[in-house]
Amino acid sequence: MLLTYFPASKVRIEHAYTASLAKIPDGTAQKQGIRFGELAAERLIELREEDGRGERVTFAPEPAPGVWRPAPPTYSPAVNAWLGKVRPMLSDDPEQFMPGPPPALTSKRYARDLAETKAMGGRSGSARSARQTETALFFSHPLPQQLQAGYRDHVTRHKLDIVDAARLFAAANTAAADATITTWNAKFTYALWRPIHAIRLAGTDGNPATEADPDWTPLLNTPPYPEYIGGHCANDGAVMAVLDRLTGGDIDLRLSSTPTGTTRTYKRSADFHRDTINARIWSGIHFRTADEVGTRIGRDIGDWAMDHYFQPLR
């Protein structure tokens, strides 16, 4: 469906498809393979009909302390509110893994989260080290692209056969899809404001432990949707749970990032989670609680997916 809006991408995909087929000898096997793939695609499209994609969902929260509002520099309205109501790929309902609410504005935890992001996530005057800034920028690369390239690299280096490779891609991507749906359900249910407003308007939150900075600006531009839970981290949790199950805990995931021009290799999911959670705080676009809860919810979804699907035939 996205190809409707990106014709250049469609052309590149068609070119890659033609080039791939050119490597396969003409004949019955090629024709049968093509037809089998077409039937599989048709069946998947049929299964996803009327799944809620693109449905009209009203999101117009009243301005109040703690409530999301459009952020500078673009002041874009919230996007993709429908995503939280889409029928999941694997789980039973968008509510199945719904987290509890974020910390109250008057709580110690909220004040601690705000102080950390304020100190570590600013564009200027931040306490970040150069390595921490690089980590924040490393994970600003579009996550789906970053992960798909990592999966391809893992499959190639470890010489996975077609069955194991298909299981990895299918399990990781469907679990991540369900994590995204759960994330958007939480975001538009709780509608928590982003750090840029929480910090600039801290004088209105009723918490004596927070202090406003009306000029504070995050390292990265604030995305146009609410804060809680962290979507990047929810996807990360789902993917890492799947990879842990498929690799026995040695995930050996090599990722590259265009914003930094660097590559990192992760052998343990715990190390990956540490960096992705911190990256969103050091970027100035999330609070720690949102990222930690997102990671936990994502892992729950990934484990559930592996418990109920993608098991080897016996």
Short mmCIF file of C-alpha atoms in Angstrom, two decimals:
data_model
loop_
_atom_site.label_atom_id
_atom_site.label_comp_id
_atom_site.label_asym_id
_atom_site.label_seq_id
_atom_site.Cartn_x
_atom_site.Cartn_y
_atom_site.Cartn_z
CA MET A 1 0.00 0.00 0.00
CA LEU A 2 2.87 2.36 0.77
CA LEU A 3 4.15 1.89 -2.78
CA THR A 4 1.16 3.90 -3.98
CA TYR A 5 2.78 6.96 -2.44
CA PHE A 6 6.38 6.16 -3.35
CA PRO A 7 6.52 5.30 -7.07
CA ALA A 8 10.32 5.49 -7.10
CA SER A 9 10.44 2.72 -4.50
CA LYS A 10 8.08 0.64 -6.62
CA VAL A 11 10.39 1.01 -9.61
CA ARG A 12 13.42 -0.05 -7.56
CA ILE A 13 11.59 -3.08 -6.20
CA GLU A 14 10.42 -4.13 -9.66
CA HIS A 15 13.99 -3.79 -10.95
CA ALA A 16 15.33 -5.89 -8.07
CA TYR A 17 12.61 -8.50 -8.70
CA THR A 18 13.50 -8.76 -12.39
CA ALA A 19 17.22 -8.97 -11.61
CA SER A 20 16.59 -11.72 -9.05
CA LEU A 21 14.50 -13.79 -11.48
CA ALA A 22 17.19 -13.45 -14.13
CA LYS A 23 19.49 -15.56 -11.96
CA ILE A 24 17.06 -18.50 -12.02
CA PRO A 25 16.97 -20.77 -15.11
CA ASP A 26 13.80 -20.56 -17.19
CA GLY A 27 11.53 -23.55 -16.94
CA THR A 28 8.80 -25.24 -14.95
CA ALA A 29 10.48 -24.81 -11.56
CA GLN A 30 10.79 -21.06 -12.06
CA LYS A 31 7.18 -20.72 -13.19
CA GLN A 32 5.88 -22.81 -10.30
CA GLY A 33 7.93 -20.82 -7.83
CA ILE A 34 6.60 -17.53 -9.14
CA ARG A 35 3.02 -18.75 -9.02
CA PHE A 36 3.41 -20.11 -5.50
CA GLY A 37 4.75 -16.74 -4.36
CA GLU A 38 1.89 -14.91 -6.04
CA LEU A 39 -0.68 -17.16 -4.35
CA ALA A 40 0.96 -16.64 -0.97
CA ALA A 41 0.90 -12.87 -1.45
CA GLU A 42 -2.73 -12.92 -2.55
CA ARG A 43 -3.66 -14.93 0.54
CA LEU A 44 -1.85 -12.52 2.86
CA ILE A 45 -3.61 -9.55 1.30
CA GLU A 46 -6.94 -11.35 1.69
CA LEU A 47 -6.23 -12.06 5.37
CA ARG A 48 -5.48 -8.39 6.05
CA GLU A 49 -8.58 -6.97 4.36
CA GLU A 50 -10.60 -4.64 6.60
CA ASP A 51 -7.99 -4.85 9.35
CA GLY A 52 -8.41 -1.19 10.33
CA ARG A 53 -5.54 0.26 8.35
CA GLY A 54 -6.14 3.90 7.52
CA GLU A 55 -9.49 4.11 9.32
CA ARG A 56 -10.58 7.53 10.53
CA VAL A 57 -9.73 7.90 14.23
CA THR A 58 -10.39 11.23 15.92
CA PHE A 59 -7.63 12.52 18.17
CA ALA A 60 -8.14 16.04 19.48
CA PRO A 61 -7.08 16.19 23.13
CA GLU A 62 -7.87 19.30 25.14
CA PRO A 63 -4.73 21.30 26.06
CA ALA A 64 -3.75 20.64 29.68
CA PRO A 65 -0.61 19.87 31.71
CA GLY A 66 0.72 16.48 30.69
CA VAL A 67 -1.35 16.27 27.50
CA TRP A 68 0.26 15.92 24.08
CA ARG A 69 0.31 18.87 21.72
CA PRO A 70 2.08 19.59 18.37
CA ALA A 71 5.78 20.32 18.75
CA PRO A 72 8.21 22.65 17.05
CA PRO A 73 9.69 23.14 14.57
CA THR A 74 6.92 21.81 12.31
CA TYR A 75 3.97 21.76 14.75
CA SER A 76 2.62 18.77 12.82
CA PRO A 77 -0.68 17.30 14.01
CA ALA A 78 -0.54 13.77 15.38
CA VAL A 79 -0.17 11.12 12.68
CA ASN A 80 -1.45 7.56 12.28
CA ALA A 81 -3.83 7.46 15.23
CA TRP A 82 -5.58 4.57 13.44
CA LEU A 83 -2.54 2.35 13.91
CA GLY A 84 -3.43 1.55 17.52
CA LYS A 85 -6.72 -0.01 16.42
CA VAL A 86 -5.40 -2.24 13.64
CA ARG A 87 -6.03 -5.98 13.97
CA PRO A 88 -2.74 -7.50 15.16
CA MET A 89 -0.76 -9.92 13.01
CA LEU A 90 -0.43 -12.60 15.69
CA SER A 91 -1.99 -11.62 19.01
CA ASP A 92 -5.68 -11.57 19.73
CA ASP A 93 -6.43 -7.89 20.23
CA PRO A 94 -4.67 -4.49 20.40
CA GLU A 95 -5.50 -4.48 24.13
CA GLN A 96 -3.81 -7.82 24.86
CA PHE A 97 -0.45 -6.32 25.88
CA MET A 98 -1.67 -2.84 26.82
CA PRO A 99 0.56 -1.33 29.56
CA GLY A 100 -0.66 0.56 32.58
CA PRO A 101 -0.56 4.38 32.59
CA PRO A 102 2.61 6.49 32.73
CA PRO A 103 3.81 7.94 36.04
CA ALA A 104 1.65 10.73 37.47
CA LEU A 105 2.98 14.24 36.84
CA THR A 106 3.33 14.77 40.60
CA SER A 107 5.30 11.56 41.21
CA LYS A 108 8.99 11.24 42.07
CA ARG A 109 9.52 8.95 39.11
CA TYR A 110 8.15 11.53 36.67
CA ALA A 111 10.39 14.21 38.18
CA ARG A 112 13.39 11.90 37.91
CA ASP A 113 12.62 11.04 34.28
CA LEU A 114 12.18 14.69 33.36
CA ALA A 115 15.42 15.72 35.06
CA GLU A 116 17.38 13.02 33.22
CA THR A 117 16.07 13.87 29.76
CA LYS A 118 16.47 17.58 30.47
CA ALA A 119 20.13 17.08 31.46
CA MET A 120 21.08 14.51 28.81
CA GLY A 121 18.83 15.14 25.81
CA GLY A 122 19.25 18.82 24.99
CA ARG A 123 20.62 20.07 21.70
CA SER A 124 22.92 22.45 23.55
CA GLY A 125 24.30 22.52 27.07
CA SER A 126 23.83 18.76 27.48
CA ALA A 127 25.87 16.54 29.81
CA ARG A 128 26.21 13.91 27.05
CA SER A 129 29.62 12.58 26.11
CA ALA A 130 30.65 12.33 22.46
CA ARG A 131 29.98 8.57 22.55
CA GLN A 132 26.51 9.13 23.99
CA THR A 133 25.70 11.64 21.26
CA GLU A 134 26.91 9.15 18.67
CA THR A 135 24.63 6.50 20.20
CA ALA A 136 21.65 8.84 20.02
CA LEU A 137 22.36 9.61 16.36
CA PHE A 138 23.15 5.98 15.50
CA PHE A 139 19.63 4.92 16.42
CA SER A 140 18.01 7.81 14.57
CA HIS A 141 18.41 5.75 11.39
CA PRO A 142 14.92 4.51 10.32
CA LEU A 143 14.48 1.39 12.42
CA PRO A 144 12.75 -0.89 9.86
CA GLN A 145 15.53 -0.31 7.33
CA GLN A 146 18.23 -0.76 9.95
CA LEU A 147 16.80 -4.05 11.20
CA GLN A 148 16.04 -5.57 7.78
CA ALA A 149 19.63 -4.95 6.70
CA GLY A 150 20.79 -6.53 9.96
CA TYR A 151 18.65 -9.62 9.38
CA ARG A 152 19.98 -10.01 5.83
CA ASP A 153 23.54 -9.72 7.09
CA HIS A 154 22.90 -12.26 9.86
CA VAL A 155 21.33 -14.76 7.47
CA THR A 156 24.22 -14.40 5.01
CA ARG A 157 27.05 -14.61 7.54
CA HIS A 158 25.54 -17.59 9.35
CA LYS A 159 24.54 -19.33 6.11
CA LEU A 160 20.98 -20.01 7.24
CA ASP A 161 18.94 -22.23 4.96
CA ILE A 162 15.72 -20.96 3.42
CA VAL A 163 13.54 -22.34 6.22
CA ASP A 164 15.52 -20.82 9.08
CA ALA A 165 15.92 -17.54 7.20
CA ALA A 166 12.18 -17.36 6.51
CA ARG A 167 11.41 -18.11 10.16
CA LEU A 168 13.69 -15.31 11.34
CA PHE A 169 12.21 -12.69 9.00
CA ALA A 170 8.62 -13.76 9.59
CA ALA A 171 8.86 -14.02 13.37
CA ALA A 172 10.82 -10.81 13.90
CA ASN A 173 8.68 -8.71 11.58
CA THR A 174 5.26 -9.93 12.69
CA ALA A 175 6.20 -9.57 16.36
CA ALA A 176 7.50 -6.06 15.65
CA ALA A 177 4.25 -5.23 13.84
CA ASP A 178 2.21 -6.26 16.87
CA ALA A 179 4.55 -4.27 19.12
CA THR A 180 3.92 -1.21 16.94
CA ILE A 181 0.15 -1.66 17.15
CA THR A 182 0.33 -1.97 20.95
CA THR A 183 2.58 1.08 21.13
CA TRP A 184 0.20 3.27 19.15
CA ASN A 185 -2.73 2.05 21.19
CA ALA A 186 -0.92 3.16 24.35
CA LYS A 187 0.27 6.44 22.85
CA PHE A 188 -3.17 7.58 21.79
CA THR A 189 -4.88 6.23 24.90
CA TYR A 190 -2.63 8.05 27.40
CA ALA A 191 -1.70 11.02 25.15
CA LEU A 192 1.29 12.00 27.29
CA TRP A 193 3.19 15.11 26.27
CA ARG A 194 6.72 14.90 24.93
CA PRO A 195 9.80 16.09 26.84
CA ILE A 196 9.97 19.34 24.88
CA HIS A 197 6.66 20.49 26.39
CA ALA A 198 7.13 18.74 29.71
CA ILE A 199 10.38 20.64 30.26
CA ARG A 200 9.32 23.99 28.80
CA LEU A 201 6.04 23.92 30.75
CA ALA A 202 7.26 22.23 33.92
CA GLY A 203 5.91 25.12 35.94
CA THR A 204 2.39 23.90 35.19
CA ASP A 205 2.76 20.22 36.13
CA GLY A 206 2.11 20.61 39.87
CA ASN A 207 5.37 18.87 40.77
CA PRO A 208 7.66 20.96 43.02
CA ALA A 209 10.64 18.80 42.00
CA THR A 210 10.54 19.88 38.33
CA GLU A 211 11.85 23.17 36.99
CA ALA A 212 10.89 24.76 33.69
CA ASP A 213 13.32 25.73 30.93
CA PRO A 214 11.30 27.59 28.28
CA ASP A 215 14.18 27.48 25.78
CA TRP A 216 15.03 23.77 26.06
CA THR A 217 15.27 22.00 22.69
CA PRO A 218 15.91 18.27 22.12
CA LEU A 219 18.86 16.92 20.14
CA LEU A 220 16.48 15.40 17.59
CA ASN A 221 13.21 16.87 16.37
CA THR A 222 10.22 15.58 18.30
CA PRO A 223 8.09 13.01 16.41
CA PRO A 224 4.42 13.95 15.80
CA TYR A 225 2.70 11.58 18.24
CA PRO A 226 2.50 11.11 22.02
CA GLU A 227 5.35 9.95 24.23
CA TYR A 228 4.29 6.86 26.16
CA ILE A 229 5.27 4.12 25.38
CA GLY A 230 8.46 4.26 23.34
CA GLY A 231 7.79 2.73 19.93
CA HIS A 232 11.42 2.19 18.94
CA CYS A 233 12.05 0.31 22.17
CA ALA A 234 8.86 -1.75 21.90
CA ASN A 235 9.98 -2.90 18.45
CA ASP A 236 13.45 -3.58 19.82
CA GLY A 237 12.04 -5.67 22.65
CA ALA A 238 9.93 -7.78 20.31
CA VAL A 239 12.78 -8.35 17.88
CA MET A 240 15.32 -9.18 20.56
CA ALA A 241 12.98 -11.67 22.24
CA VAL A 242 12.58 -13.43 18.89
CA LEU A 243 16.31 -13.41 18.14
CA ASP A 244 17.16 -14.68 21.62
CA ARG A 245 14.83 -17.62 21.06
CA LEU A 246 16.14 -18.36 17.57
CA THR A 247 19.86 -18.02 18.36
CA GLY A 248 20.04 -19.31 21.91
CA GLY A 249 20.98 -15.87 23.18
CA ASP A 250 23.89 -15.13 20.81
CA ILE A 251 22.03 -12.67 18.60
CA ASP A 252 25.14 -11.55 16.64
CA LEU A 253 23.31 -8.63 15.05
CA ARG A 254 25.37 -6.20 12.99
CA LEU A 255 23.70 -2.85 12.31
CA SER A 256 24.77 0.19 10.30
CA SER A 257 23.62 3.80 10.56
CA THR A 258 23.63 6.42 7.84
CA PRO A 259 23.48 9.40 10.27
CA THR A 260 26.78 8.35 11.87
CA GLY A 261 28.37 6.31 9.09
CA THR A 262 29.24 3.63 11.64
CA THR A 263 28.48 -0.04 12.28
CA ARG A 264 27.87 -1.80 15.58
CA THR A 265 27.67 -5.51 16.40
CA TYR A 266 25.55 -6.75 19.28
CA LYS A 267 26.07 -10.21 20.73
CA ARG A 268 23.65 -9.81 23.64
CA SER A 269 20.15 -8.40 23.61
CA ALA A 270 20.77 -6.77 27.01
CA ASP A 271 23.51 -4.61 25.47
CA PHE A 272 21.25 -3.66 22.59
CA HIS A 273 18.43 -2.70 24.95
CA ARG A 274 20.78 -0.62 27.08
CA ASP A 275 21.85 1.41 24.05
CA THR A 276 18.41 1.83 22.47
CA ILE A 277 16.78 2.91 25.74
CA ASN A 278 19.52 5.42 26.42
CA ALA A 279 19.56 6.62 22.80
CA ARG A 280 15.99 7.88 22.97
CA ILE A 281 16.69 9.75 26.23
CA TRP A 282 19.94 11.21 24.89
CA SER A 283 18.00 12.25 21.77
CA GLY A 284 15.68 14.30 23.99
CA ILE A 285 12.50 12.71 22.64
CA HIS A 286 11.59 10.23 25.41
CA PHE A 287 11.58 9.60 29.13
CA ARG A 288 13.25 6.49 30.58
CA THR A 289 9.99 5.00 31.84
CA ALA A 290 8.44 5.03 28.35
CA ASP A 291 11.46 3.25 26.91
CA GLU A 292 11.78 0.67 29.68
CA VAL A 293 8.06 -0.14 29.58
CA GLY A 294 8.17 -0.26 25.79
CA THR A 295 11.09 -2.70 25.87
CA ARG A 296 9.33 -4.94 28.40
CA ILE A 297 6.04 -4.95 26.49
CA GLY A 298 7.89 -5.66 23.26
CA ARG A 299 9.69 -8.62 24.79
CA ASP A 300 6.40 -9.97 26.12
CA ILE A 301 4.98 -9.79 22.60
CA GLY A 302 8.05 -11.44 21.06
CA ASP A 303 8.01 -14.28 23.59
CA TRP A 304 4.27 -14.77 23.10
CA ALA A 305 4.78 -14.91 19.34
CA MET A 306 7.44 -17.59 19.66
CA ASP A 307 5.33 -19.59 22.11
CA HIS A 308 2.35 -19.67 19.75
CA TYR A 309 3.88 -19.55 16.26
CA PHE A 310 7.03 -20.33 14.24
CA GLN A 311 7.74 -23.65 15.95
CA PRO A 312 9.64 -26.29 13.94
CA LEU A 313 7.51 -29.12 12.58
CA ARG A 314 8.06 -32.34 14.49
#
